[in-house]
Amino acid sequence: QVWGEPPARHYHALYLALLAARGQKPTSIRKGAMSVVTVATKPFADQKPGTSGLRKKVPVFQQPHYVENFIQSIFDSLEDYAGTSLVVGGDGRYYNREVVQTVIRMAAANGFGRVLVGRGGLLSTPAASCVIRGREAFGGIILSASHNPGGPDGDFGIKYNIGNGGPAPEKITDAIFERTKTISEYRTLDLSNVDLDRLGAIEIGGMAVEVIDPVADYQALMASLFDFTAIRAMFASGFTMRFDAMHAVTGPYARAILEEELGAPAGTVVNGTPLPDFGGHHPDPNLVHAKELYDLMMSDAAPDFGAASDGDGDRNLIIGRGVFVTPSDSLAILAANAHLAPGYRQGLKGIARSMPTSGAADRVAAKLGVACYETPTGWKFFGNLLDAGLATICGEESAGTGSDHVREKDGLWAVLLWLNVLAARKQPVLEIVREHWATYGRNYYSRHDYEEVDAKAANGLMDHLRARLDSLPGTRLPAGTVQAADDFAYSDPVDGSVSANQGLRVLFTDGSRIVLRISGTGTAGATLRLYLERYEPDPARHGQDTQAALADLVETADRLAELKARTGRQAPTVIT
Ligand code: VG1
Ligand code: CO
């Protein structure tokens, strides 16, 4: 194995390979001699992690000590990590490289034994999860604000993942937040930057820093799950596809796997180079921000299959020629067909979906005779179910699908499972979707987002509806008669922890639903999410326009929550 030459400017740099050859760990170097510095600091009041870590505008993170306070608070909330490995990487957005360097220095000063970092500071969220698990790291720090825009005025984010590769559970994120309120100092090293672009290992401050290929571990995992031979044969026989990486982190993964390994023609992957500002776009794979792909897929020039992923590579958009597959339907269809892929031939142990996600997957679970779990929004709630072997496939309406192969949702994984299903069934996407609806019925589904609403108005709206919930059952509304209404609370079947206030639900007697919640990932004002669902068993009525099919529910939601009056908006910002 050839290791990169450590740049001369590194203080006490050594080849890890040299040590490894001698069977040693870099512990012979005395700590303390390593210029550890303790820096006095004051708490910031706004470091509460949301649905997926701490997300703020870049200038907020650029305040002196802001990043360091949060990283030290993470370390202070962990136990017994001395000498263990920490994985670090991000989606390549603006400020990624700087924060990677900060994390490396602070990890060394706090006693980690090794940092594994993706070359260039890059690691997609699912790849980070894969590396944490595969290399048995203590945990990982993922730098991403996912689908939020990047650049100097865009968003940035920091998330901690535990040793199972998944997002830290609430117990830990709560502890981190508590720590940020009292922190008075942090530890770092007085060292210059590490060369992130050269593969190999060096040593700083008694800690090994190993720059790894960000794609390799992940690519090997994908090859172990899917029938690459069948997919390769499908491409060889003329199957066409476009994958839009949206100038974000999945570009290198998609090129390596789709084009180089599976033989899709060069140019299949577009916008494949990660840019710090994502080319000025929102790397959000939905019908608004991936409109170009959508338009192509609805045109005569459409390839057989279209897909996209988000900033950090954990979301997916699936569009067949002439048909957009809603994420909720995609979850259900993948669950129903997963056995066609070698990694899932044994069948599913169970399915899990977030509460706002449509009930389409529940029907598949019922038919398969396995349990379906309903969790709060956010991937951290799936971890326990996956670890306990209660579920194999999980998904969210927000374009997140994944399985027990890692502990994050995984955009490219979903795309590859779709390709595997297409290669096995040899049918167009449209036909597969229609057959699925004919078998299980169709769950018409849409989400209406009201972005950057005044936070007080949004909270007032929620409080008002929450106060009315108890009086709603039995009420007749344009969408039907209310059967039940509540503020969703989740009791984890594995560890018994309870998470309350996870979204307001109004359930109708015919199975239709209205759900309202405030986003936990927004960085400006409040984003209100209105989720609408109606079940249609009759195949003769499966051809309706989604928004038309849900019009009653939209009207009812406005009546119940006074959306227009309280937000001052006549229409949602984004409809997905
Ligand atoms: C949103 C989605 C949620 C997803 C989360 C993180 O959260 O609704 O389903 O898990 O983003 O995804 P919220 O609280 O804004 O609704 V990602 O790809 O942004 O890490
Ligand atoms: Co994401």
Coordinates of C-alpha atoms and ligand atoms in Angstrom, one line a residue:
Q1 CA 0.0 0.0 0.0
V2 CA 1.3 3.4 -0.9
W3 CA 0.8 6.1 1.6
G4 CA 0.8 9.8 0.8
E5 CA 3.9 11.8 1.8
P6 CA 2.9 14.0 4.8
P7 CA 3.4 17.6 3.9
A8 CA 6.5 18.9 5.7
R9 CA 4.6 21.6 7.5
H10 CA 3.0 19.0 9.7
Y11 CA 4.1 19.1 13.2
H12 CA 5.2 15.7 14.4
A13 CA 3.8 14.1 11.3
L14 CA 4.6 10.4 10.9
Y15 CA 3.5 7.7 8.5
L16 CA 0.7 5.6 10.1
A17 CA 1.8 2.9 7.7
L18 CA 5.2 2.9 9.3
L19 CA 3.6 2.3 12.6
A20 CA 1.2 -0.2 11.3
A21 CA 4.1 -2.1 9.7
R22 CA 5.6 -2.3 13.2
G23 CA 2.2 -3.3 14.6
Q24 CA 2.1 -0.1 16.7
K25 CA -0.5 2.5 17.3
P26 CA 0.6 6.1 17.5
T27 CA 0.4 6.1 21.3
S28 CA 4.1 6.2 21.9
I29 CA 3.9 9.9 21.3
R30 CA 3.4 11.8 24.5
K31 CA 0.2 13.8 24.7
G32 CA 0.7 17.2 26.3
A33 CA 3.8 17.7 24.4
M34 CA 1.5 18.2 21.5
S35 CA 0.6 21.8 21.8
V36 CA -2.9 21.2 23.2
V37 CA -4.4 24.6 23.9
T38 CA -7.4 25.3 26.1
V39 CA -9.4 28.3 24.9
A40 CA -11.9 30.2 27.1
T41 CA -15.3 30.7 25.5
K42 CA -18.9 31.8 26.4
P43 CA -22.1 29.9 25.5
F44 CA -24.2 30.7 22.5
A45 CA -27.9 30.5 23.2
D46 CA -29.0 29.1 19.8
Q47 CA -27.2 25.7 19.5
K48 CA -30.2 23.4 19.8
P49 CA -30.0 20.6 17.3
G50 CA -33.1 20.2 15.1
T51 CA -34.5 17.3 13.1
S52 CA -31.0 16.6 11.7
G53 CA -28.3 18.4 13.7
L54 CA -27.5 22.0 14.1
R55 CA -28.4 24.1 11.0
K56 CA -27.7 27.8 10.7
K57 CA -26.7 30.4 8.1
V58 CA -22.9 30.3 7.3
P59 CA -22.2 33.7 9.0
V60 CA -23.7 32.3 12.2
F61 CA -21.2 29.4 12.1
Q62 CA -18.4 31.9 11.2
Q63 CA -18.7 33.7 14.5
P64 CA -15.5 33.2 16.6
H65 CA -15.8 30.0 18.8
Y66 CA -19.2 29.1 17.4
V67 CA -18.1 25.9 15.7
E68 CA -15.7 25.0 18.4
N69 CA -18.3 25.4 21.2
F70 CA -20.6 23.0 19.4
I71 CA -17.9 20.4 18.7
Q72 CA -16.6 20.5 22.2
S73 CA -20.2 20.2 23.5
I74 CA -20.6 17.0 21.4
F75 CA -17.4 15.6 22.8
D76 CA -18.3 16.6 26.3
S77 CA -21.6 14.6 25.9
L78 CA -19.8 11.4 25.0
E79 CA -18.1 8.9 27.2
D80 CA -15.1 6.6 26.9
Y81 CA -14.0 7.6 23.4
A82 CA -10.3 8.0 24.3
G83 CA -8.2 6.3 21.6
T84 CA -11.1 5.4 19.4
S85 CA -11.9 6.5 15.8
L86 CA -14.0 9.4 14.6
V87 CA -15.3 9.7 11.1
V88 CA -15.5 13.2 9.6
G89 CA -16.8 14.5 6.3
G90 CA -19.4 16.6 4.7
D91 CA -21.3 17.5 1.5
G92 CA -18.6 19.9 0.3
R93 CA -20.6 23.0 0.8
Y94 CA -19.0 26.4 1.6
Y95 CA -17.1 26.2 4.9
N96 CA -16.9 22.4 4.8
R97 CA -13.1 22.3 4.6
E98 CA -12.5 24.8 7.4
V99 CA -14.8 23.0 9.8
V100 CA -13.2 19.6 8.9
Q101 CA -9.8 21.0 10.0
T102 CA -11.3 22.3 13.2
V103 CA -12.9 18.9 14.0
I104 CA -9.5 17.2 13.3
R105 CA -7.6 19.5 15.6
M106 CA -10.2 19.3 18.4
A107 CA -10.6 15.5 18.1
A108 CA -6.8 15.2 18.6
A109 CA -6.8 17.6 21.5
N110 CA -9.7 15.7 23.1
G111 CA -8.0 12.3 22.9
F112 CA -9.4 10.5 19.9
G113 CA -7.0 7.9 18.5
R114 CA -7.8 8.3 14.9
V115 CA -9.8 10.5 12.5
L116 CA -11.0 9.0 9.2
V117 CA -11.8 11.8 6.8
G118 CA -13.1 11.6 3.2
R119 CA -10.7 13.0 0.6
G120 CA -11.4 16.7 0.0
G121 CA -13.4 16.6 3.3
L122 CA -16.2 14.9 1.4
L123 CA -18.4 12.1 2.6
S124 CA -22.1 11.7 1.7
T125 CA -24.3 11.2 4.7
P126 CA -25.0 7.5 3.8
A127 CA -21.3 6.9 3.0
A128 CA -20.3 8.4 6.4
S129 CA -22.8 6.0 8.0
C130 CA -21.2 3.2 6.0
V131 CA -17.7 4.1 7.1
I132 CA -18.6 4.5 10.8
R133 CA -20.1 1.0 10.7
G134 CA -17.7 -0.8 8.5
R135 CA -14.6 0.6 10.2
E136 CA -16.1 0.3 13.7
A137 CA -15.6 3.9 14.6
F138 CA -16.9 5.4 17.8
G139 CA -19.0 7.9 15.9
G140 CA -18.9 10.5 13.2
I141 CA -19.4 14.2 12.6
I142 CA -21.2 15.0 9.4
L143 CA -21.1 18.5 8.0
S144 CA -24.2 19.3 6.0
A145 CA -27.3 21.3 5.7
S146 CA -28.6 18.7 3.3
H147 CA -31.0 20.2 0.7
N148 CA -30.6 23.8 2.0
P149 CA -28.7 26.2 -0.3
G150 CA -25.0 26.7 0.2
G151 CA -22.4 29.4 -0.3
P152 CA -21.3 32.3 1.9
D153 CA -24.9 33.4 2.6
G154 CA -26.3 29.9 2.5
D155 CA -26.7 27.3 5.2
F156 CA -24.3 25.1 7.0
G157 CA -24.8 22.3 9.5
I158 CA -23.1 19.9 11.9
K159 CA -24.5 16.6 13.0
Y160 CA -23.2 13.9 15.3
N161 CA -23.7 10.2 14.5
I162 CA -23.2 7.4 16.9
G163 CA -21.4 4.1 16.5
N164 CA -24.2 2.3 14.8
G165 CA -23.8 4.9 12.0
G166 CA -27.0 6.7 12.7
P167 CA -28.0 10.1 13.9
A168 CA -27.6 10.6 17.6
P169 CA -30.8 9.9 19.5
E170 CA -32.6 12.6 21.3
K171 CA -31.0 11.7 24.6
I172 CA -27.6 12.7 23.2
T173 CA -28.8 15.7 21.2
D174 CA -30.5 17.0 24.4
A175 CA -27.3 16.5 26.3
I176 CA -25.3 18.4 23.7
F177 CA -27.7 21.3 23.8
E178 CA -27.5 21.4 27.6
R179 CA -23.7 21.5 27.4
T180 CA -23.8 24.4 24.9
K181 CA -25.5 26.5 27.5
T182 CA -22.8 26.2 30.1
I183 CA -19.6 25.6 28.1
S184 CA -16.7 27.8 29.2
E185 CA -13.7 26.3 27.4
Y186 CA -12.7 24.1 24.5
R187 CA -9.6 22.1 23.6
T188 CA -7.8 22.3 20.3
L189 CA -4.3 21.9 18.9
D190 CA -2.0 24.7 17.8
L191 CA -1.4 23.2 14.4
S192 CA -1.7 24.1 10.8
N193 CA -4.1 22.4 8.4
V194 CA -3.9 18.8 7.3
D195 CA -3.7 18.1 3.6
L196 CA -7.2 16.7 2.8
D197 CA -6.5 16.0 -0.8
R198 CA -3.9 13.3 -0.5
L199 CA -5.0 9.8 0.4
G200 CA -3.1 8.2 3.3
A201 CA -2.3 8.6 6.9
I202 CA -0.4 11.1 9.0
E203 CA -0.2 11.7 12.6
I204 CA -0.9 14.9 14.5
G205 CA -1.0 15.5 18.2
G206 CA -0.7 11.8 19.0
M207 CA -3.7 11.0 16.8
A208 CA -3.8 9.4 13.3
V209 CA -5.5 11.2 10.5
E210 CA -6.4 9.0 7.7
V211 CA -7.6 10.5 4.4
I212 CA -9.8 7.8 2.7
D213 CA -11.4 7.5 -0.6
P214 CA -15.0 8.7 0.1
V215 CA -16.6 6.4 -2.4
A216 CA -14.8 3.0 -2.1
D217 CA -16.4 1.6 1.1
Y218 CA -19.8 2.7 0.0
Q219 CA -19.4 1.3 -3.5
A220 CA -18.4 -2.1 -2.1
L221 CA -21.5 -2.1 0.1
M222 CA -23.8 -1.4 -2.8
A223 CA -22.2 -4.1 -4.9
S224 CA -23.0 -6.6 -2.1
L225 CA -26.7 -5.7 -2.0
F226 CA -27.7 -5.5 -5.7
D227 CA -27.5 -7.6 -8.8
F228 CA -24.9 -5.5 -10.6
T229 CA -24.7 -8.1 -13.3
A230 CA -28.4 -7.7 -14.2
I231 CA -28.2 -3.9 -14.0
R232 CA -25.1 -3.9 -16.2
A233 CA -26.9 -6.1 -18.8
M234 CA -29.8 -3.7 -18.7
F235 CA -27.6 -0.7 -19.5
A236 CA -25.8 -2.7 -22.2
S237 CA -29.1 -3.5 -23.9
G238 CA -29.8 0.2 -24.3
F239 CA -31.7 1.2 -21.1
T240 CA -31.3 5.0 -20.6
M241 CA -31.2 7.1 -17.5
R242 CA -30.4 10.5 -16.2
F243 CA -29.1 11.1 -12.7
D244 CA -29.0 14.7 -11.6
A245 CA -26.4 15.1 -8.8
M246 CA -27.5 18.8 -8.4
H247 CA -23.8 19.9 -8.1
A248 CA -23.8 18.2 -4.7
V249 CA -22.0 15.3 -3.0
T250 CA -23.4 12.3 -4.9
G251 CA -21.7 13.3 -8.2
P252 CA -18.5 11.2 -7.5
Y253 CA -20.5 8.3 -6.1
A254 CA -23.0 8.2 -9.0
R255 CA -20.2 8.5 -11.6
A256 CA -18.2 5.7 -10.1
I257 CA -21.1 3.3 -9.6
L258 CA -23.5 4.1 -12.5
E259 CA -21.1 5.1 -15.2
E260 CA -17.8 3.3 -14.4
E261 CA -19.1 0.2 -12.7
L262 CA -22.5 -0.4 -14.2
G263 CA -21.7 0.8 -17.7
A264 CA -24.2 3.6 -18.0
P265 CA -23.1 5.9 -20.9
A266 CA -20.9 8.9 -19.9
G267 CA -23.1 11.8 -19.4
T268 CA -25.8 9.8 -17.6
V269 CA -24.8 11.7 -14.5
V270 CA -25.3 15.4 -14.9
N271 CA -24.2 18.2 -12.5
G272 CA -21.8 15.7 -11.1
T273 CA -19.1 17.9 -9.7
P274 CA -19.7 19.0 -6.1
L275 CA -19.6 22.8 -5.9
P276 CA -19.4 24.8 -2.6
D277 CA -22.5 26.8 -3.6
F278 CA -24.2 23.9 -5.6
G279 CA -24.1 26.2 -8.6
G280 CA -26.4 28.7 -6.9
H281 CA -29.3 26.2 -6.7
H282 CA -31.2 24.4 -4.0
P283 CA -29.8 20.8 -4.0
D284 CA -33.3 19.6 -3.1
P285 CA -34.5 16.8 -5.3
N286 CA -38.2 17.7 -5.6
L287 CA -40.4 18.8 -8.5
V288 CA -39.6 22.5 -7.9
H289 CA -35.8 22.4 -7.6
A290 CA -35.2 19.5 -10.0
K291 CA -37.7 20.9 -12.5
E292 CA -35.3 20.4 -15.5
L293 CA -35.2 16.7 -14.8
Y294 CA -38.9 16.6 -14.3
D295 CA -39.6 18.4 -17.6
L296 CA -37.2 16.1 -19.4
M297 CA -38.9 13.0 -18.0
M298 CA -42.3 14.3 -19.1
S299 CA -41.1 15.1 -22.6
D300 CA -40.8 12.9 -25.7
A301 CA -37.0 12.9 -25.2
A302 CA -37.3 11.2 -21.8
P303 CA -34.9 8.4 -21.0
D304 CA -36.3 5.3 -19.3
F305 CA -35.5 6.5 -15.8
G306 CA -34.7 9.7 -14.0
A307 CA -33.3 10.3 -10.5
A308 CA -31.7 12.9 -8.4
S309 CA -30.2 13.2 -5.0
D310 CA -29.8 16.1 -2.5
G311 CA -26.9 18.1 -1.0
D312 CA -25.6 15.3 1.2
G313 CA -26.8 12.3 -0.8
D314 CA -29.4 10.9 1.5
R315 CA -32.5 11.8 -0.4
N316 CA -33.8 10.5 -3.8
L317 CA -36.1 11.6 -6.5
I318 CA -37.5 8.9 -8.7
I319 CA -39.2 9.7 -12.0
G320 CA -40.0 7.2 -14.7
R321 CA -40.7 8.2 -18.3
G322 CA -44.0 10.1 -17.9
V323 CA -44.5 9.4 -14.2
F324 CA -43.3 11.0 -11.0
V325 CA -43.2 8.5 -8.2
T326 CA -44.1 10.1 -4.9
P327 CA -41.5 9.2 -2.2
S328 CA -44.3 7.6 -0.2
D329 CA -45.2 5.4 -3.2
S330 CA -41.6 4.7 -3.9
L331 CA -41.1 3.4 -0.3
A332 CA -44.1 1.1 -0.8
I333 CA -43.1 -0.1 -4.2
L334 CA -39.5 -0.8 -3.1
A335 CA -40.7 -2.6 0.0
A336 CA -43.0 -4.8 -2.2
N337 CA -40.2 -5.6 -4.6
A338 CA -37.1 -5.6 -2.4
H339 CA -36.9 -9.4 -2.6
L340 CA -35.8 -9.1 -6.2
A341 CA -32.4 -7.7 -5.0
P342 CA -29.9 -10.2 -3.6
G343 CA -29.4 -8.3 -0.4
Y344 CA -33.1 -8.6 0.5
R345 CA -33.9 -12.0 -0.9
Q346 CA -34.7 -13.2 2.6
G347 CA -37.6 -10.8 2.8
L348 CA -38.3 -7.9 5.1
K349 CA -38.4 -8.1 8.9
G350 CA -40.6 -5.1 9.0
I351 CA -41.2 -1.6 7.5
A352 CA -41.0 1.7 9.2
R353 CA -42.2 5.1 8.0
S354 CA -42.4 8.6 9.5
M355 CA -45.8 9.6 10.7
P356 CA -46.5 12.2 7.9
T357 CA -45.5 9.6 5.2
S358 CA -48.5 8.1 3.4
G359 CA -49.9 4.8 4.5
A360 CA -49.0 3.1 1.2
A361 CA -46.2 1.2 2.9
D362 CA -48.6 0.0 5.6
R363 CA -50.6 -1.9 3.0
V364 CA -47.5 -3.6 1.7
A365 CA -46.5 -4.6 5.2
A366 CA -49.9 -6.0 5.8
K367 CA -49.7 -8.1 2.7
L368 CA -46.2 -9.3 3.5
G369 CA -47.4 -10.1 7.0
V370 CA -44.8 -8.0 8.7
A371 CA -45.1 -5.1 11.2
C372 CA -45.2 -1.4 10.1
Y373 CA -43.9 1.2 12.5
E374 CA -44.9 4.8 12.6
T375 CA -42.2 7.1 13.9
P376 CA -41.7 10.9 14.2
T377 CA -40.1 12.8 11.4
G378 CA -36.3 12.4 11.1
W379 CA -34.1 9.4 10.6
K380 CA -32.9 9.2 14.2
F381 CA -36.1 7.3 15.2
F382 CA -35.4 4.4 12.8
G383 CA -32.1 3.5 14.3
N384 CA -33.4 1.5 17.3
L385 CA -35.9 -0.4 15.0
L386 CA -33.1 -1.3 12.6
D387 CA -30.6 -2.3 15.4
A388 CA -33.2 -4.5 17.0
G389 CA -34.0 -6.2 13.8
L390 CA -37.6 -5.0 13.8
A391 CA -37.5 -3.3 10.4
T392 CA -35.5 -3.7 7.2
I393 CA -36.7 -0.8 5.1
C394 CA -37.6 2.7 6.3
G395 CA -38.8 5.8 4.6
E396 CA -40.1 9.3 4.8
E397 CA -42.3 11.4 2.5
S398 CA -39.5 13.9 2.2
A399 CA -37.7 11.7 -0.4
G400 CA -35.8 9.6 2.1
T401 CA -35.6 5.9 1.8
G402 CA -33.1 3.4 3.3
S403 CA -32.6 0.1 4.8
D404 CA -30.6 -1.7 7.5
H405 CA -27.5 -1.6 5.3
V406 CA -26.6 1.7 7.0
R407 CA -28.3 3.9 9.6
E408 CA -29.1 6.9 7.4
K409 CA -31.5 7.3 4.5
D410 CA -29.6 6.7 1.3
G411 CA -30.4 8.4 -2.1
L412 CA -28.2 6.3 -4.4
W413 CA -29.2 3.1 -2.6
A414 CA -32.9 3.8 -3.5
V415 CA -31.9 4.5 -7.1
L416 CA -29.9 1.3 -7.3
L417 CA -32.8 -0.7 -5.8
W418 CA -35.1 0.8 -8.4
L419 CA -32.6 -0.2 -11.1
N420 CA -32.4 -3.7 -9.7
V421 CA -36.2 -4.0 -9.7
L422 CA -36.4 -2.6 -13.3
A423 CA -33.8 -5.1 -14.4
A424 CA -35.6 -8.0 -12.8
R425 CA -39.2 -7.0 -13.8
K426 CA -38.3 -5.7 -17.3
Q427 CA -41.2 -3.3 -17.2
P428 CA -41.4 0.5 -17.5
V429 CA -41.7 2.5 -14.3
L430 CA -45.2 3.6 -15.2
E431 CA -46.4 0.0 -15.5
I432 CA -44.9 -1.0 -12.2
V433 CA -46.6 2.0 -10.5
R434 CA -50.0 1.3 -12.0
E435 CA -49.8 -2.4 -11.1
H436 CA -48.9 -1.4 -7.6
W437 CA -51.9 0.9 -7.3
A438 CA -54.2 -1.8 -8.7
T439 CA -53.0 -4.3 -6.1
Y440 CA -52.9 -2.0 -3.1
G441 CA -55.0 1.0 -3.9
R442 CA -53.6 4.5 -4.4
N443 CA -52.7 6.9 -1.6
Y444 CA -53.0 10.4 -3.1
Y445 CA -50.5 12.4 -1.2
S446 CA -49.0 15.9 -1.2
R447 CA -47.1 18.2 1.1
H448 CA -47.6 22.0 1.1
D449 CA -44.8 24.0 2.6
Y450 CA -45.1 27.6 3.8
E451 CA -41.5 28.7 4.1
E452 CA -40.1 31.5 6.2
V453 CA -43.4 32.3 7.9
D454 CA -43.2 34.6 10.9
A455 CA -42.3 32.3 13.7
K456 CA -44.9 33.8 16.1
A457 CA -47.7 33.4 13.5
A458 CA -46.7 29.8 12.9
N459 CA -46.6 28.9 16.5
G460 CA -49.9 30.7 17.0
L461 CA -51.5 28.7 14.3
M462 CA -50.3 25.4 15.8
D463 CA -51.5 26.5 19.3
H464 CA -54.9 27.4 17.9
L465 CA -55.3 24.1 16.1
R466 CA -53.9 22.1 19.1
A467 CA -56.4 23.7 21.4
R468 CA -59.3 22.6 19.1
L469 CA -58.2 19.0 18.6
D470 CA -60.2 17.5 21.4
S471 CA -63.4 19.0 20.0
L472 CA -63.0 17.7 16.5
P473 CA -64.0 14.0 16.5
G474 CA -67.4 13.6 15.0
T475 CA -67.3 17.0 13.2
R476 CA -68.4 17.0 9.6
L477 CA -66.1 19.0 7.3
P478 CA -65.7 19.4 3.5
A479 CA -63.2 16.5 3.6
G480 CA -65.4 14.2 5.6
T481 CA -66.1 13.3 9.2
V482 CA -63.3 13.5 11.7
Q483 CA -62.6 10.2 13.4
A484 CA -59.7 11.3 15.6
A485 CA -57.4 14.2 16.2
D486 CA -54.2 14.4 18.3
D487 CA -50.7 15.7 18.7
F488 CA -48.6 12.8 17.7
A489 CA -46.4 11.2 20.4
Y490 CA -44.1 8.3 19.8
S491 CA -43.1 5.7 22.3
D492 CA -40.0 3.8 21.1
P493 CA -40.8 0.1 21.3
V494 CA -37.1 -0.7 21.9
D495 CA -36.0 1.6 24.7
G496 CA -39.4 3.0 25.8
S497 CA -38.4 6.6 25.3
V498 CA -41.3 9.0 24.5
S499 CA -41.1 11.8 22.0
A500 CA -44.1 14.2 22.2
N501 CA -45.4 17.1 20.1
Q502 CA -44.4 15.5 16.8
G503 CA -47.2 17.0 14.6
L504 CA -50.9 17.6 14.7
R505 CA -53.1 15.0 13.1
V506 CA -56.7 15.1 11.9
L507 CA -57.8 11.7 10.8
F508 CA -61.1 11.2 8.9
T509 CA -63.4 8.2 8.9
D510 CA -62.4 7.2 5.3
G511 CA -58.7 7.1 6.1
S512 CA -57.9 10.5 4.8
R513 CA -55.5 12.7 6.9
I514 CA -54.3 16.2 7.5
V515 CA -51.0 16.6 9.3
L516 CA -49.4 19.9 10.3
R517 CA -46.0 20.4 11.8
I518 CA -43.2 23.0 12.0
S519 CA -40.0 22.0 10.3
G520 CA -37.0 21.3 12.4
T521 CA -34.5 22.0 9.7
G522 CA -35.3 25.6 8.5
T523 CA -32.9 28.4 9.3
A524 CA -35.1 31.4 8.7
G525 CA -38.4 32.1 10.4
A526 CA -40.6 29.0 10.6
T527 CA -41.5 26.6 7.8
L528 CA -45.0 25.1 8.2
R529 CA -45.6 21.7 6.6
L530 CA -49.1 20.7 5.7
Y531 CA -49.4 17.0 4.7
L532 CA -52.4 15.7 2.9
E533 CA -53.5 12.2 2.2
R534 CA -56.5 10.4 0.7
Y535 CA -56.8 6.7 0.0
E536 CA -58.5 5.6 -3.2
P537 CA -59.1 1.8 -3.6
D538 CA -60.9 2.0 -6.9
P539 CA -58.5 1.5 -9.9
A540 CA -61.0 3.4 -12.1
R541 CA -60.2 6.5 -10.1
H542 CA -56.5 6.2 -10.0
G543 CA -55.9 8.6 -12.9
Q544 CA -56.8 11.8 -11.1
D545 CA -54.6 14.8 -10.7
T546 CA -53.1 14.7 -7.2
Q547 CA -53.9 18.3 -6.2
A548 CA -57.4 17.9 -7.5
A549 CA -57.9 14.7 -5.6
L550 CA -56.8 16.5 -2.4
A551 CA -58.7 19.7 -2.9
D552 CA -61.3 19.0 -0.2
L553 CA -58.5 18.3 2.3
V554 CA -56.7 21.6 1.4
E555 CA -59.9 23.5 2.0
T556 CA -60.6 21.7 5.2
A557 CA -57.0 22.3 6.5
D558 CA -57.4 26.1 5.8
R559 CA -60.7 26.1 7.7
L560 CA -59.3 24.2 10.7
A561 CA -55.9 26.0 10.9
E562 CA -56.7 29.4 9.4
L563 CA -53.6 29.0 7.2
K564 CA -54.2 31.9 4.9
A565 CA -55.3 34.3 7.5
R566 CA -52.6 33.5 10.0
T567 CA -49.6 33.2 7.6
G568 CA -50.8 36.0 5.3
R569 CA -50.1 33.7 2.4
Q570 CA -52.6 32.8 -0.3
A571 CA -50.7 29.7 -1.4
P572 CA -47.8 27.5 -0.3
T573 CA -44.2 28.3 -1.2
V574 CA -43.5 24.7 -2.4
I575 CA -45.8 21.9 -3.3
T576 CA -44.3 18.4 -3.4
Ligands
VG1_1 C1 -37.0 17.4 6.9 C2 -37.9 16.3 6.5 C3 -37.5 15.0 7.2 C4 -36.0 14.7 7.1 C5 -35.2 15.9 7.5 C6 -33.7 15.7 7.3 O1 -37.2 17.7 8.3 O2 -39.2 16.6 6.6 O3 -38.3 14.0 6.8 O4 -35.7 13.6 7.9 O5 -35.6 17.1 6.8 O6 -33.5 15.4 6.0 P1 -38.2 18.9 8.8 O7 -38.1 18.9 10.3 O8 -37.6 20.2 8.1 O9 -39.5 18.6 8.3 V1 -32.1 16.0 5.3 O10 -31.9 15.2 3.8 O11 -32.4 17.6 5.3 O12 -30.9 15.6 6.3
CO2 CO -30.1 15.3 3.0

